[in-house]
CSV table of C-alpha atoms in Angstrom, one decimal:
chain,number,residue,atom,x,y,z
W,97,MET,CA,109.5,157.4,-27.4
W,98,LEU,CA,109.8,153.7,-27.7
W,99,THR,CA,113.3,154.1,-26.7
W,100,SER,CA,112.4,155.9,-23.5
W,101,LEU,CA,109.6,153.3,-22.8
W,102,ASN,CA,112.0,150.5,-23.4
W,103,PRO,CA,115.5,151.6,-24.1
W,104,SER,CA,116.7,148.1,-24.7
W,105,GLY,CA,115.5,144.6,-24.9
W,106,GLU,CA,117.6,143.7,-21.9
W,107,SER,CA,115.6,146.1,-19.6
W,108,ILE,CA,112.4,144.4,-20.5
W,109,ILE,CA,113.9,141.0,-19.9
W,110,GLN,CA,115.2,142.1,-16.5
W,111,MET,CA,111.8,143.4,-15.7
W,112,GLY,CA,110.1,140.2,-16.5
W,113,SER,CA,112.7,138.1,-14.5
W,114,SER,CA,112.3,140.4,-11.5
W,115,ILE,CA,108.4,140.0,-11.5
W,116,PHE,CA,108.5,136.3,-12.3
W,117,PRO,CA,111.8,134.7,-11.3
W,118,GLY,CA,112.5,131.5,-13.1
W,119,VAL,CA,110.2,132.6,-16.2
W,120,LYS,CA,112.5,133.1,-19.3
W,121,VAL,CA,111.4,136.0,-21.5
W,122,SER,CA,112.8,136.1,-25.1
W,123,LEU,CA,112.4,139.3,-27.2
W,124,PRO,CA,112.5,139.2,-31.0
W,125,THR,CA,116.1,139.8,-32.3
W,126,ASP,CA,115.7,139.5,-36.0
W,127,GLY,CA,115.3,143.3,-36.6
W,128,SER,CA,111.5,143.4,-36.2
W,129,SER,CA,109.9,146.6,-36.0
W,130,ILE,CA,109.3,148.5,-32.9
W,131,SER,CA,105.5,147.9,-33.1
W,132,ASP,CA,106.2,144.2,-33.2
W,133,VAL,CA,108.3,144.6,-30.1
W,134,VAL,CA,105.6,146.7,-28.5
W,135,ASP,CA,103.0,144.2,-29.3
W,136,PHE,CA,105.2,141.4,-28.0
W,137,VAL,CA,105.7,143.4,-24.8
W,138,LEU,CA,102.0,144.2,-24.4
W,139,ASP,CA,101.1,140.6,-25.2
W,140,HIS,CA,103.7,139.5,-22.6
W,141,ILE,CA,102.4,142.1,-20.1
W,142,CYS,CA,98.9,140.6,-20.6
W,143,LYS,CA,100.2,137.2,-20.0
W,144,LEU,CA,102.0,138.5,-16.9
W,145,ASN,CA,98.9,140.1,-15.7
W,146,GLY,CA,97.0,136.8,-16.2
W,147,SER,CA,99.8,135.1,-14.3
W,148,LEU,CA,99.8,137.7,-11.6
W,149,ALA,CA,96.0,137.4,-11.2
W,150,PHE,CA,96.4,133.6,-11.1
W,151,MET,CA,99.2,134.0,-8.5
W,152,GLN,CA,97.0,136.3,-6.4
W,153,ASN,CA,94.2,133.9,-6.4
W,154,PHE,CA,96.6,131.1,-5.6
W,155,LEU,CA,98.2,133.3,-2.8
W,156,GLN,CA,94.7,134.2,-1.5
W,157,SER,CA,93.7,130.5,-1.6
W,158,GLU,CA,97.0,129.6,0.2
W,159,LYS,CA,96.4,132.3,2.7
W,160,ASP,CA,92.8,131.1,3.4
W,161,LYS,CA,94.2,127.6,3.8
W,162,LEU,CA,96.9,129.0,6.1
W,163,GLU,CA,94.3,130.8,8.2
W,164,ASP,CA,92.2,127.6,8.2
W,165,LEU,CA,95.3,125.7,9.3
W,166,THR,CA,95.9,128.4,12.0
W,167,ASN,CA,92.4,128.2,13.3
W,168,THR,CA,92.6,124.4,13.2
W,169,GLN,CA,96.0,124.6,15.0
W,170,MET,CA,94.5,127.0,17.6
W,171,GLU,CA,91.5,124.7,18.0
W,172,THR,CA,93.9,121.8,18.2
W,173,ASN,CA,95.9,123.6,20.9
W,174,ARG,CA,92.8,124.4,22.9
W,175,THR,CA,91.7,120.8,22.6
W,176,ASN,CA,95.2,119.7,23.6
W,177,LYS,CA,95.1,122.0,26.6
W,178,GLN,CA,91.8,120.6,27.6
W,179,LEU,CA,92.9,117.1,27.1
W,180,ILE,CA,96.1,117.8,29.1
W,181,HIS,CA,94.0,119.5,31.9
W,182,PHE,CA,91.7,116.4,31.8
W,183,ILE,CA,94.6,114.1,31.9
W,184,GLU,CA,96.0,115.9,34.9
W,185,GLU,CA,92.7,115.7,36.6
W,186,GLN,CA,92.5,112.1,35.8
W,187,LYS,CA,96.0,111.5,37.2
W,188,LYS,CA,95.0,113.2,40.4
W,189,ASN,CA,91.9,111.1,40.6
W,190,VAL,CA,94.0,108.0,39.9
W,191,LEU,CA,96.4,109.0,42.8
W,192,MET,CA,93.5,109.7,45.1
W,193,LEU,CA,92.0,106.2,44.1
W,194,LYS,CA,95.3,104.5,44.7
W,195,ASP,CA,95.5,106.2,48.1
W,196,GLU,CA,92.0,105.1,48.8
W,197,ILE,CA,92.7,101.6,47.6
W,198,LYS,CA,95.8,101.5,49.8
W,199,SER,CA,93.8,102.8,52.9
W,200,ARG,CA,91.1,100.3,52.2
W,201,LYS,CA,93.6,97.5,51.9
W,202,GLU,CA,95.2,98.6,55.3
W,203,GLN,CA,91.7,98.6,56.8
W,204,LEU,CA,90.9,95.3,55.3
W,205,GLN,CA,94.2,93.9,56.7
W,206,LYS,CA,93.4,95.2,60.1
W,207,GLN,CA,89.9,93.8,60.0
W,208,GLU,CA,91.3,90.5,58.9
W,209,ASP,CA,93.7,90.5,61.9
W,210,LEU,CA,90.9,91.5,64.2
W,211,ASN,CA,88.7,88.7,62.8
W,212,TYR,CA,91.6,86.3,63.3
W,213,ASP,CA,91.9,87.4,66.9
W,214,VAL,CA,88.3,87.1,67.5
W,215,ASN,CA,88.1,83.7,65.8
W,216,GLN,CA,91.0,82.6,68.1
W,217,GLN,CA,89.2,83.9,71.2
W,218,PHE,CA,86.0,82.3,70.0
W,219,LYS,CA,87.7,78.9,69.5
W,220,GLU,CA,89.3,79.3,73.0
W,221,LEU,CA,85.9,80.1,74.5
W,222,GLN,CA,84.4,77.1,72.7
W,223,GLU,CA,87.1,74.9,74.1
W,224,ARG,CA,86.7,76.4,77.6
W,225,THR,CA,83.0,75.9,77.3
W,226,ARG,CA,83.4,72.3,76.3
W,227,ARG,CA,85.7,71.7,79.3
W,228,TYR,CA,83.3,73.5,81.7
W,229,GLN,CA,80.5,71.4,80.2
W,230,MET,CA,82.4,68.2,80.8
W,231,GLN,CA,83.2,69.3,84.4
W,232,ASN,CA,79.5,70.3,85.0
W,233,ASN,CA,78.4,66.9,83.8
W,234,GLN,CA,80.9,65.1,86.0
W,235,THR,CA,79.9,67.3,88.9
W,236,GLU,CA,76.2,66.6,88.2
W,237,GLU,CA,76.9,62.9,88.2
W,238,ARG,CA,78.9,63.2,91.5
W,239,TYR,CA,76.0,65.3,93.0
W,240,GLN,CA,73.4,62.7,92.0
W,241,LEU,CA,75.5,60.0,93.6
W,242,VAL,CA,75.9,62.0,96.7
W,243,CYS,CA,72.2,62.8,96.8
W,244,LYS,CA,71.5,59.0,96.6
W,245,LYS,CA,73.9,58.3,99.4
W,246,MET,CA,72.4,61.0,101.5
W,247,ASP,CA,69.0,59.6,101.0
W,248,ASP,CA,70.2,56.2,102.0
W,249,LEU,CA,72.0,57.7,105.0
W,250,LYS,CA,68.8,59.7,106.0
W,251,LEU,CA,66.7,56.5,105.9
W,252,ARG,CA,69.3,54.6,108.1
W,253,ILE,CA,69.5,57.5,110.5
W,254,GLN,CA,65.8,57.7,110.8
W,255,ASN,CA,65.6,53.9,111.6
W,256,ASP,CA,68.5,54.2,114.0
W,257,TYR,CA,66.9,57.2,115.7
W,258,HIS,CA,63.6,55.5,116.1
W,259,GLN,CA,65.4,52.5,117.8
W,260,LEU,CA,67.5,54.7,120.1
W,261,ASN,CA,65.0,57.3,121.0
W,262,GLN,CA,63.7,55.5,124.0
W,263,LYS,CA,67.1,54.3,125.1
W,264,ASP,CA,68.5,58.0,125.0
W,265,LYS,CA,65.7,59.2,127.1
W,266,ILE,CA,66.4,56.7,129.8
W,267,PHE,CA,70.1,57.2,129.5
W,268,ASN,CA,69.8,61.1,129.7
W,269,TRP,CA,67.6,60.9,132.8
W,270,CYS,CA,70.2,58.6,134.5
W,271,ARG,CA,73.1,60.8,133.6
W,272,THR,CA,71.2,63.9,134.8
W,273,ILE,CA,70.6,62.3,138.1
W,274,GLY,CA,74.1,61.2,138.4
W,275,THR,CA,75.4,64.6,137.6
W,276,VAL,CA,73.2,66.3,140.1
W,277,ASN,CA,74.5,64.0,142.9
W,278,VAL,CA,78.1,64.6,141.9
W,279,ILE,CA,77.5,68.4,141.9
W,280,ILE,CA,75.7,68.3,145.2
W,281,TRP,CA,78.6,66.3,146.9
W,282,THR,CA,81.1,68.7,145.2
W,283,LEU,CA,79.3,71.8,146.4
W,284,LEU,CA,79.4,70.5,150.1
W,285,SER,CA,83.1,70.5,150.0
W,286,SER,CA,83.6,73.8,148.2
W,287,VAL,CA,80.9,76.0,149.6
W,288,ALA,CA,83.2,77.7,152.1
W,289,GLY,CA,85.8,78.8,149.6
W,290,GLU,CA,83.1,79.9,147.1
W,291,LYS,CA,81.6,82.1,149.7
W,292,LEU,CA,85.0,83.9,150.0
W,293,THR,CA,85.6,84.3,146.3
W,294,LYS,CA,82.1,84.6,144.8
W,295,GLY,CA,81.7,88.1,143.3
W,296,ASN,CA,84.9,89.3,145.0
W,297,PRO,CA,87.7,89.8,142.4
W,298,ALA,CA,90.0,91.2,145.1
W,299,ILE,CA,90.4,87.6,146.5
W,300,THR,CA,91.9,85.5,143.7
W,301,ASP,CA,93.6,82.1,143.5
W,302,LEU,CA,97.2,83.0,142.9
W,303,GLY,CA,97.7,79.6,141.3
W,304,ASP,CA,95.1,80.3,138.7
W,305,PRO,CA,96.9,81.1,135.3
W,306,ASN,CA,93.6,82.7,134.1
W,307,ARG,CA,93.1,85.1,137.1
W,308,PRO,CA,92.2,88.7,136.1
W,309,MET,CA,95.7,90.1,136.6
W,310,LYS,CA,97.3,87.6,134.3
W,311,ILE,CA,94.5,88.2,131.7
W,312,GLY,CA,95.3,91.9,131.8
W,313,GLU,CA,99.0,91.1,131.2
W,314,LYS,CA,98.1,88.8,128.3
W,315,TYR,CA,95.8,91.5,126.9
W,316,GLY,CA,98.8,93.9,126.7
W,317,GLU,CA,101.0,91.2,125.2
W,318,LEU,CA,98.3,90.7,122.5
W,319,TYR,CA,98.5,94.3,121.5
W,320,ASP,CA,102.3,94.4,121.6
W,321,ASN,CA,102.9,91.1,119.6
W,322,GLU,CA,100.1,89.6,117.6
W,323,TRP,CA,98.4,93.0,116.9
W,324,THR,CA,101.7,94.3,115.6
W,325,ASP,CA,102.3,91.2,113.4
W,326,ALA,CA,98.7,91.5,112.0
W,327,MET,CA,99.6,95.1,110.9
W,328,GLU,CA,102.3,93.7,108.6
W,329,ASN,CA,99.5,92.6,106.1
W,330,ILE,CA,99.6,96.1,104.4
W,331,LYS,CA,100.8,94.7,101.1
W,332,THR,CA,98.1,92.0,100.9
W,333,VAL,CA,95.3,94.3,102.1
W,334,LYS,CA,96.3,97.0,99.6
W,335,ASN,CA,95.1,94.7,96.7
W,336,TYR,CA,91.5,95.3,97.9
W,337,TYR,CA,91.8,99.1,97.9
W,338,HIS,CA,93.3,100.7,94.7
W,339,GLY,CA,94.5,104.2,94.9
W,340,LEU,CA,95.1,104.3,98.7
W,341,ASN,CA,98.5,104.9,100.4
W,342,ASP,CA,100.2,102.8,103.0
W,343,SER,CA,99.1,105.1,105.9
W,344,GLU,CA,95.4,104.8,104.7
W,345,ILE,CA,95.7,101.0,104.5
W,346,GLU,CA,97.1,100.9,108.0
W,347,GLU,CA,94.3,102.8,109.4
W,348,ILE,CA,91.9,100.4,107.6
W,349,ILE,CA,93.6,97.3,109.1
W,350,ILE,CA,93.5,99.1,112.6
W,351,HIS,CA,89.7,99.4,112.2
W,352,HIS,CA,89.2,95.8,111.2
W,353,LEU,CA,91.4,94.5,114.1
W,354,HIS,CA,89.4,96.6,116.6
W,355,ARG,CA,86.1,95.4,115.2
W,356,LEU,CA,87.4,91.8,115.3
W,357,LEU,CA,88.3,92.1,119.0
W,358,LYS,CA,85.0,93.7,120.0
W,359,CYS,CA,82.9,91.2,118.2
W,360,CYS,CA,85.0,88.3,119.7
W,361,TYR,CA,84.3,89.7,123.2
W,362,LYS,CA,80.6,90.2,122.5
W,363,ASP,CA,80.1,86.7,121.1
W,364,CYS,CA,82.0,85.1,123.9
W,365,LEU,CA,79.8,86.9,126.4
W,366,ALA,CA,76.6,85.8,124.7
W,367,ARG,CA,77.9,82.2,124.5
W,368,ALA,CA,78.9,82.2,128.2
W,369,ASP,CA,75.5,83.5,129.3
W,370,HIS,CA,73.6,81.0,127.1
W,371,GLN,CA,75.6,78.2,128.5
W,372,ILE,CA,74.7,78.9,132.2
W,373,LEU,CA,71.1,79.9,131.5
W,374,SER,CA,70.3,76.9,129.3
W,375,LEU,CA,72.0,74.5,131.8
W,376,GLY,CA,70.0,76.0,134.7
W,377,GLU,CA,66.8,76.0,132.8
W,378,ALA,CA,67.2,72.3,131.8
W,379,PHE,CA,68.1,71.5,135.5
W,380,ALA,CA,65.2,73.4,136.8
W,381,GLU,CA,62.9,71.7,134.3
W,382,THR,CA,64.2,68.3,135.3
W,383,MET,CA,63.9,68.9,139.0
W,384,TYR,CA,60.4,70.6,138.5
W,385,MET,CA,61.6,73.7,140.0
W,386,SER,CA,59.7,77.1,139.7
W,387,ILE,CA,62.3,79.5,138.4
W,388,THR,CA,61.3,83.1,137.3
W,389,THR,CA,64.5,85.1,136.9
W,390,ASP,CA,67.9,84.8,135.4
W,391,GLU,CA,69.4,85.6,138.8
W,392,GLU,CA,67.7,82.6,140.4
W,393,ILE,CA,68.9,80.3,137.5
W,394,VAL,CA,72.6,81.6,138.0
W,395,ASN,CA,72.4,80.9,141.7
W,396,LEU,CA,71.4,77.3,141.2
W,397,PRO,CA,74.0,74.8,142.5
W,398,VAL,CA,74.4,73.2,139.2
W,399,CYS,CA,75.1,76.5,137.6
W,400,LYS,CA,77.7,77.4,140.3
W,401,GLU,CA,79.4,74.1,139.8
W,402,ALA,CA,79.3,74.5,136.0
W,403,SER,CA,81.0,78.0,136.3
W,404,ALA,CA,83.8,76.6,138.3
W,405,PHE,CA,84.2,73.6,136.0
W,406,ARG,CA,84.1,75.9,132.9
W,407,LYS,CA,87.0,77.9,134.3
W,408,GLU,CA,89.1,74.7,134.6
W,409,ARG,CA,88.2,73.8,131.0
W,410,SER,CA,88.5,77.3,129.5
W,411,LYS,CA,91.5,76.6,127.3
W,412,GLU,CA,90.0,73.4,125.8
W,413,PHE,CA,86.7,75.2,125.1
W,414,ALA,CA,88.5,78.3,123.5
W,415,ILE,CA,90.3,75.8,121.3
W,416,CYS,CA,87.0,74.3,120.1
W,417,LEU,CA,85.6,77.8,119.5
W,418,TYR,CA,88.5,78.7,117.3
W,419,GLN,CA,88.6,75.3,115.4
W,420,ASN,CA,84.8,75.4,114.8
W,421,GLN,CA,84.8,79.1,113.6
W,422,SER,CA,81.7,79.6,115.7
W,423,LEU,CA,82.3,83.1,116.6
W,424,CYS,CA,82.3,86.4,114.7
W,425,LYS,CA,80.2,85.3,111.8
W,426,ASN,CA,78.5,88.7,111.4
W,427,THR,CA,81.4,91.1,111.9
W,428,ILE,CA,80.7,92.9,108.5
W,429,ASP,CA,76.9,92.8,108.2
W,430,ASP,CA,76.0,95.5,110.7
W,431,TRP,CA,79.3,97.5,110.7
W,432,ASN,CA,78.8,101.2,109.6
W,433,TYR,CA,82.3,101.6,108.3
W,434,LYS,CA,83.1,103.1,104.8
W,435,TYR,CA,86.0,100.8,104.0
W,436,LYS,CA,84.8,97.5,105.6
W,437,ASN,CA,85.8,94.5,103.5
W,438,GLY,CA,84.9,90.8,104.1
W,439,ASN,CA,88.2,89.6,102.5
W,440,VAL,CA,90.3,91.8,104.9
W,441,MET,CA,88.3,90.4,107.8
W,442,GLN,CA,88.7,86.7,106.6
W,443,LEU,CA,92.4,87.3,106.3
W,444,LEU,CA,92.6,88.5,109.9
W,445,MET,CA,90.5,85.6,111.2
W,446,THR,CA,93.1,83.2,110.0
W,447,SER,CA,95.9,85.0,112.0
W,448,THR,CA,97.3,84.2,115.4
W,449,PHE,CA,95.8,87.5,116.6
W,450,TYR,CA,92.2,86.1,116.2
W,451,GLU,CA,93.1,82.8,117.9
W,452,LYS,CA,94.6,84.7,121.0
W,453,CYS,CA,91.5,87.0,120.9
W,454,ILE,CA,89.2,84.0,121.5
W,455,HIS,CA,91.3,82.6,124.4
W,456,LEU,CA,91.5,85.9,126.1
W,457,CYS,CA,87.8,87.0,125.5
W,458,TRP,CA,86.6,83.6,126.7
W,459,SER,CA,88.8,84.0,129.9
W,460,MET,CA,87.4,87.5,130.5
W,461,VAL,CA,83.7,86.5,130.2
W,462,ILE,CA,83.9,83.5,132.5
W,463,GLN,CA,85.3,85.5,135.3
W,464,ASP,CA,83.0,86.5,138.3
W,465,PRO,CA,82.3,89.3,137.9
W,466,VAL,CA,82.9,89.5,134.1
W,467,MET,CA,85.8,91.5,133.1
W,468,TYR,CA,84.8,94.5,131.1
W,469,LEU,CA,86.1,95.8,127.7
W,470,ASP,CA,85.4,99.4,127.4
W,471,GLU,CA,82.9,100.7,125.0
W,472,ASP,CA,84.1,102.7,122.0
W,473,LEU,CA,84.7,106.4,122.6
W,474,THR,CA,82.8,108.8,120.5
W,475,PRO,CA,85.0,110.4,117.8
W,476,LYS,CA,85.7,114.2,118.0
W,477,THR,CA,85.3,114.1,121.8
W,478,PRO,CA,87.9,114.6,124.6
W,479,PHE,CA,89.4,111.5,126.1
W,480,ASP,CA,90.9,110.7,129.6
W,481,LYS,CA,94.6,110.3,129.2
W,482,ASN,CA,94.7,108.3,132.5
W,483,THR,CA,92.6,105.7,130.7
W,484,TYR,CA,93.8,106.0,127.2
W,485,LYS,CA,97.2,106.7,125.6
W,486,GLU,CA,98.0,108.3,122.2
W,487,PHE,CA,98.9,106.1,119.3
W,488,VAL,CA,101.0,108.0,116.8
W,489,ARG,CA,99.7,111.6,116.9
W,490,SER,CA,99.3,113.5,120.1
W,491,GLY,CA,96.1,115.5,120.8
W,492,ASP,CA,93.2,116.1,123.2
W,493,ARG,CA,90.4,114.7,120.9
W,494,VAL,CA,89.5,111.2,119.6
W,495,ALA,CA,90.0,110.4,115.9
W,496,TYR,CA,89.3,106.7,116.4
W,497,VAL,CA,90.0,104.0,118.9
W,498,VAL,CA,92.9,101.7,118.2
W,499,TRP,CA,92.7,99.4,121.3
W,500,PRO,CA,90.0,99.4,124.0
W,501,ALA,CA,90.8,99.8,127.6
W,502,LEU,CA,90.3,96.7,129.8
W,503,TYR,CA,88.7,96.9,133.3
W,504,LEU,CA,88.6,94.3,136.2
W,505,TYR,CA,84.8,94.6,135.9
W,506,LYS,CA,82.4,97.3,134.7
W,507,GLU,CA,83.1,100.6,136.5
W,508,GLY,CA,85.9,98.7,138.3
W,509,PRO,CA,89.7,99.2,138.4
W,510,LEU,CA,91.6,99.8,135.2
W,511,LEU,CA,93.7,96.8,134.2
W,512,TYR,CA,95.2,98.0,130.8
W,513,LYS,CA,95.2,101.4,129.2
W,514,GLY,CA,93.5,101.7,125.8
W,515,VAL,CA,95.0,103.4,122.7
W,516,VAL,CA,93.4,106.1,120.6
W,517,GLN,CA,94.5,108.0,117.4
W,518,ALA,CA,94.3,111.6,118.6
W,519,TYR,CA,94.4,115.1,117.2
W,520,TRP,CA,94.2,118.6,118.7
W,521,LYS,CA,90.9,120.4,118.6
W,522,LYS,CA,92.4,123.4,116.8
W,523,SER,CA,93.3,121.2,113.8
W,524,GLU,CA,89.7,120.4,113.0
């Protein structure tokens, strides 16, 4: 039985070595009885069982530790993942903050540049203000000096005027009497010729360079030459009208030239009438004459002589009118035109065209009867092609007047055809 249980000592030793490797098992070899061997084996089994229980407890303890380590490792991994996620988020925030800092730096640099420019402009304005203030102070000093001189001059003028007042009255009276005598004697020698030419334009002095026919020729030359030269100001005039093309600027200049001519004629006519009427009234008052109408004033001998003398001096008087700039002061004020411009009118009033206008218009209004510059034609109405010729476009209706027609006198013979910009009625 024991042999079957433990056939040999070597088997028991192998069993112990296989269960507990590294533990050396020694069986009795001195011929002990089987019972001793069995006791030994049982005792050894008990020890092995104790060792096994110890090892199981140890393994369980290690297993528990391993589980704790595993849990700790998992928790650590979760914590690491959270930390990594947090770090990534912080990195993104850092990048965003860097971008924002960069943007703020750029904005700050732009603001600094802007502040620098503003400071430079402010310094320039301060310097300009300082210069203007100095100029203003100098101007004020000059003004005060001029005012003082003017006050002194006024005082001297008042004193001189008071002293000369009586002398002037006596001198003017003597001069008036002398002028009347000269006029009376001159009239006696010219009365026959005057009766022939008075109010009769058909009878003219062929030696007179300012006779109506010559004036008509000069009127045409004014349109052909000086008017054409004035139209070359398109580039200069264009600076006052942004966005308009050359053809529109050309039309604007035409309107301003036409307006200047008509105002010149109107002002010359008013000036000529005022001359004769004021002279006649002064003469009638001096002679204690009872005059009630303008016709009676014009027919006074002194007025007739003055008209003849004025014709002889027409060139000199026209030069004075141009140099003194005493005509066409209100060309813009009462003009109902969309594109009227004072700068354009001032430019044209410095041209040769305006100077020739004064000479011709003055020569027209001192004729007897007065030469007549046609009234403006109404736009969009038909026009007489015997009186007006077309400008650039042909047609049967008036767009606007370019150059007014000139008559020998009102409702008299035509001396020079006018010019209109025309269009056909069907194109309205």
